[in-house]
Amino acid sequence: MTKNLPYYKVSGNYEKVGEFLGNTFRDKITQRIKERRRSIPNYESYLTKSQKCLDITRYFFPHLMKETTEIAKAAGIPLVEYFFMNNREVFDEAEAHDKKHSANIDHCTVVAGFDKGKLVIGHNEDWSISALSEICILEIEIENIAFIGLNYMSVIPGSAASLNNAGLVQCINDIYQTAQIGVPKNYVARAILETKSLDEAERLIRNTNKASGFNHVLACGNEIRNIEIAGDKLGIQNIINEPYVHTNHYLTNELKPLEKFHTKSSDARYERAYSLLTTNMTDEDIKRILSDTNDNEYPICRENETIGSAIFIPSELQASFCYGHPCKGTYISYNLY
């Protein structure tokens, strides 16, 4: 029997959305907080650093902090502790692990193409296999904004792959860089879900005092805009009507010297996916690439890393999601209206 990702839908203002998320995912949030209290050395010291980032985030995105405040309140967790869990720049458990195991541990592959001019973009969410119980589909409507995407239950929306009702897609890849005090990348990604164009999304990234940044593969209409971040510097690629691939390393020449490290897995997945691109690519072609195992050491679809997959057709406001490995699972489709 095929297993599907759990699906949750909520609408209302930021407070109502936050309350729903905090109540719905209370167990996951409290479990993660307890684990972090036990495992992070000098835990309290990071809360002080996180408070500085919290204050900056409230200045730039007061509406998102209303949402965050209600999540923490409904989950019964102090606000600064929930914020710290979304503030990977202060302490990132995943980065230390990835650097130690950089031969084969890494996160996420994005593949995009055009089916007779119609954009199709897919994303494999690669993380610890233990996170399978944390990943879900979340659909949110706030005022005139709606978005749907892969999300983790214990953190704010936006850190995987999503589509909004303006037809804008955001796919996130981790890139390893030096951090500073500022707005955490989780919040930049969350804010982008409410933008209505690639230009608006780029302005938001440029004008935010960032602590660090994800790699954002953004897509809308017939354009893919890859925005790589290193501190206050951006590297941007604009791709129109051409297929595209991104994994977990910088592709823009100006930012490559600022990369702390990247993995053999990232190189191998990029080269393999790039070799499979064609001029015309349907959603089935995207599925085929995301499902590729290639019988090598660093496949695109990875047994111990790939925990979910998404494919978007933004012109149709269609999002399809697969639980676990796309090479074995089934995509279930949803539409935003």
XYZ file of C-alpha atoms in Angstrom:
337
model
C 0.000 0.000 0.000
C 1.382 3.420 -1.000
C 1.997 5.792 1.897
C 1.184 9.468 1.396
C 2.497 12.539 3.150
C 0.152 13.928 5.813
C -1.729 17.006 4.566
C -2.810 20.000 6.666
C -4.700 23.116 5.612
C -5.325 26.323 7.552
C -6.621 29.792 6.724
C -6.912 32.981 8.738
C -4.669 35.768 10.001
C -1.081 35.258 11.184
C -2.138 34.657 14.766
C -4.700 32.031 13.782
C -2.241 30.272 11.466
C 0.418 30.269 14.171
C -2.011 28.908 16.750
C -3.011 26.091 14.375
C 0.597 25.138 13.674
C 1.557 25.218 17.351
C -1.400 23.089 18.387
C -1.135 20.639 15.478
C 2.604 20.061 15.783
C 2.946 20.526 19.541
C 4.367 17.032 20.129
C 6.995 17.344 17.385
C 8.044 20.811 18.548
C 8.352 19.893 22.221
C 10.211 16.678 21.382
C 12.746 18.577 19.274
C 13.209 21.225 21.958
C 13.872 18.573 24.612
C 16.412 16.856 22.353
C 18.181 20.162 21.665
C 18.337 21.045 25.362
C 20.099 17.737 25.976
C 22.411 17.675 22.975
C 23.562 21.269 22.391
C 26.508 22.292 24.619
C 26.023 25.618 26.401
C 22.434 25.729 25.182
C 21.490 28.830 27.179
C 24.273 30.902 25.625
C 22.751 30.398 22.170
C 19.421 31.724 23.387
C 21.105 35.064 24.141
C 22.551 35.210 20.626
C 19.207 34.180 19.143
C 17.445 37.014 20.951
C 19.499 39.502 18.923
C 18.401 37.820 15.686
C 14.812 37.705 16.963
C 14.795 41.471 17.504
C 16.106 42.093 13.981
C 13.567 39.673 12.502
C 10.734 41.426 14.321
C 11.877 44.721 12.740
C 11.906 43.319 9.184
C 8.993 40.892 9.420
C 6.680 41.806 12.327
C 3.804 39.818 10.785
C 5.886 36.638 10.700
C 6.888 37.138 14.322
C 3.176 37.298 15.202
C 2.846 33.876 13.574
C 5.952 32.600 15.388
C 4.797 33.921 18.747
C 1.499 32.047 18.446
C 3.244 28.823 17.364
C 5.447 28.915 20.453
C 2.541 29.878 22.733
C 0.272 27.078 21.439
C 3.111 24.544 21.693
C 3.886 25.631 25.249
C 7.478 26.594 24.416
C 9.303 29.873 25.243
C 9.388 32.103 22.163
C 13.180 32.475 22.104
C 13.648 28.684 22.212
C 11.310 28.121 19.270
C 13.004 30.957 17.404
C 16.417 29.427 18.146
C 15.281 26.190 16.509
C 14.640 28.267 13.368
C 17.923 30.158 13.767
C 20.483 27.746 12.320
C 23.017 30.527 11.926
C 23.563 30.583 15.682
C 24.010 26.822 15.940
C 23.592 24.377 13.063
C 23.557 20.705 14.033
C 23.317 19.609 10.398
C 26.353 21.526 9.116
C 28.810 19.966 11.566
C 27.513 16.504 10.683
C 27.636 17.166 6.937
C 31.198 18.477 7.052
C 32.364 15.420 8.984
C 30.683 13.084 6.491
C 31.159 15.248 3.412
C 32.006 12.316 1.162
C 28.370 11.334 0.854
C 26.005 13.333 3.071
C 24.182 16.263 1.509
C 20.788 17.800 0.909
C 18.401 18.304 -2.029
C 18.338 18.366 -5.820
C 16.333 20.799 -7.966
C 15.556 20.122 -11.637
C 13.558 22.409 -13.947
C 12.553 22.358 -17.591
C 9.960 23.521 -20.076
C 7.231 21.421 -21.665
C 6.605 23.295 -24.931
C 7.132 26.566 -23.072
C 5.307 25.500 -19.884
C 7.550 25.533 -16.810
C 7.875 22.320 -14.802
C 10.121 22.247 -11.725
C 10.915 19.447 -9.281
C 12.675 19.116 -5.932
C 13.970 16.121 -3.960
C 14.022 16.824 -0.240
C 17.080 15.067 1.181
C 17.651 15.021 4.922
C 18.133 12.495 7.677
C 15.856 9.502 7.149
C 14.704 9.999 10.753
C 12.932 13.165 9.551
C 10.392 11.116 7.550
C 8.023 11.405 10.484
C 8.417 15.209 10.476
C 7.731 16.031 6.848
C 4.253 16.966 5.651
C 2.274 18.930 3.072
C 1.105 22.267 4.424
C -1.387 24.553 2.667
C -1.849 28.019 4.165
C -4.100 30.920 3.199
C -3.547 34.334 4.806
C -5.667 37.188 3.450
C -5.122 37.030 -0.348
C -2.018 34.858 -0.140
C -2.059 31.081 -0.435
C 0.807 28.608 -0.685
C 1.354 24.885 -0.526
C 4.567 22.961 -0.012
C 6.716 20.386 1.704
C 7.377 21.411 5.284
C 8.860 20.162 8.534
C 6.421 20.050 11.430
C 8.756 21.500 14.049
C 9.872 24.661 12.194
C 8.204 27.513 10.336
C 6.960 26.943 6.745
C 9.136 27.540 3.714
C 12.397 25.642 4.162
C 11.847 22.962 1.478
C 9.763 23.478 -1.700
C 6.569 25.484 -2.180
C 4.201 27.090 -4.708
C 2.055 30.172 -4.090
C -1.099 31.431 -5.799
C 0.886 33.995 -7.814
C 2.486 31.035 -9.590
C 5.839 31.548 -7.860
C 7.813 28.449 -6.887
C 10.587 28.392 -4.287
C 12.925 25.404 -3.957
C 15.532 25.552 -1.204
C 19.051 24.119 -1.204
C 21.533 24.367 1.666
C 24.864 26.001 0.877
C 27.639 26.235 3.457
C 28.753 29.751 4.316
C 29.811 31.972 7.202
C 26.952 33.363 9.332
C 26.426 36.689 11.095
C 23.784 38.321 13.310
C 20.679 39.068 11.262
C 17.418 37.597 9.989
C 17.703 33.786 9.850
C 17.429 32.159 6.435
C 14.311 30.268 7.560
C 12.512 33.607 7.844
C 13.729 34.924 4.497
C 12.403 31.751 2.870
C 9.085 32.091 4.734
C 8.725 35.714 3.622
C 9.360 34.829 -0.032
C 6.274 32.584 0.010
C 4.212 35.786 0.113
C 5.896 37.557 -2.821
C 4.118 37.766 -6.156
C 6.989 37.984 -8.640
C 10.646 37.113 -9.080
C 11.575 40.790 -8.891
C 9.702 41.214 -5.614
C 11.381 38.115 -4.179
C 14.808 39.366 -5.213
C 14.161 42.806 -3.684
C 13.128 41.163 -0.424
C 16.373 39.179 -0.308
C 18.487 42.224 -1.173
C 16.797 44.515 1.355
C 16.822 42.166 4.351
C 19.621 42.217 6.918
C 20.401 38.511 6.557
C 22.197 36.259 9.019
C 23.134 33.952 6.123
C 21.174 32.452 3.259
C 19.849 29.430 1.504
C 20.207 28.938 -2.184
C 16.811 29.936 -3.589
C 15.784 28.438 -6.917
C 12.801 30.624 -7.781
C 10.575 30.148 -10.810
C 7.602 31.955 -12.303
C 6.204 32.289 -15.821
C 8.916 31.260 -18.248
C 11.853 32.270 -16.012
C 13.988 30.504 -13.438
C 15.983 32.791 -11.156
C 18.661 31.167 -9.045
C 19.716 33.368 -6.116
C 22.783 32.266 -4.165
C 23.637 34.050 -0.926
C 26.900 34.500 0.969
C 26.580 37.065 3.747
C 25.569 40.343 2.104
C 26.629 39.167 -1.350
C 24.341 37.647 -3.965
C 25.042 35.614 -7.061
C 22.167 35.480 -9.540
C 21.466 33.365 -12.603
C 18.532 34.142 -14.898
C 17.361 31.263 -17.068
C 14.561 31.646 -19.607
C 13.038 28.690 -21.471
C 16.049 26.470 -20.752
C 16.400 23.444 -18.436
C 18.248 23.905 -15.168
C 19.777 21.951 -12.264
C 20.979 22.964 -8.810
C 22.318 20.898 -5.913
C 24.344 22.053 -2.868
C 27.199 24.153 -4.151
C 27.642 27.594 -5.632
C 27.329 27.926 -9.399
C 27.978 31.670 -9.681
C 31.652 32.540 -10.113
C 31.547 35.531 -7.773
C 30.414 33.430 -4.787
C 32.417 30.239 -5.299
C 35.421 31.649 -3.336
C 33.129 32.271 -0.323
C 31.959 28.671 0.024
C 33.136 26.953 3.237
C 32.999 23.484 1.657
C 30.818 21.292 -0.514
C 30.455 17.588 -1.007
C 31.270 14.912 -3.545
C 27.588 14.029 -3.484
C 26.615 17.534 -4.606
C 29.019 17.426 -7.558
C 27.923 13.928 -8.601
C 24.191 14.661 -8.385
C 24.621 17.886 -10.342
C 26.588 16.204 -13.134
C 24.183 13.262 -13.367
C 21.040 15.421 -13.424
C 22.594 17.824 -15.925
C 23.406 14.915 -18.248
C 19.727 13.870 -18.231
C 18.322 17.263 -19.235
C 16.555 17.592 -22.574
C 15.246 20.573 -24.519
C 11.607 19.666 -23.896
C 10.807 18.263 -20.449
C 7.414 17.076 -19.215
C 6.549 16.357 -15.592
C 7.277 12.691 -16.353
C 10.795 13.660 -17.453
C 11.301 15.571 -14.199
C 10.042 12.560 -12.218
C 12.455 10.316 -14.108
C 15.438 12.482 -13.136
C 14.368 12.852 -9.500
C 13.883 9.058 -9.361
C 17.284 8.286 -10.867
C 19.448 5.899 -8.864
C 22.093 5.305 -11.556
C 23.608 2.489 -9.464
C 26.472 4.697 -8.334
C 27.781 5.962 -5.013
C 25.975 9.312 -5.144
C 22.559 8.852 -6.801
C 19.919 11.577 -7.126
C 17.315 9.424 -5.376
C 19.111 8.244 -2.234
C 18.103 5.385 0.015
C 19.121 6.970 3.310
C 18.576 10.635 2.449
C 15.632 11.285 0.108
C 12.557 11.687 2.315
C 10.153 13.401 -0.080
C 9.766 14.941 -3.511
C 7.727 17.711 -5.127
C 6.913 18.675 -8.708
C 5.230 21.977 -9.607
C 3.502 23.230 -12.754
C 3.090 26.876 -11.723
C 1.009 27.977 -14.749
C -1.640 25.492 -13.589
C -1.084 26.158 -9.852
C -0.486 22.422 -9.530
C 1.707 20.806 -6.889
C 2.454 17.078 -6.688
C 4.135 15.428 -3.705
C 5.670 12.009 -3.075
C 6.376 10.418 0.287
C 9.876 8.996 0.618
C 11.746 7.884 -2.484
C 10.279 9.022 -5.817
C 11.836 5.937 -7.440
C 9.378 3.837 -5.388
C 6.535 6.144 -4.362
C 3.566 7.817 -6.042
C 3.006 11.545 -6.561
C -0.329 12.931 -5.316
C -1.483 16.195 -6.931
C -3.104 19.273 -5.368
C -4.281 22.552 -6.903
C -4.279 26.073 -5.470
C -7.293 28.182 -6.462
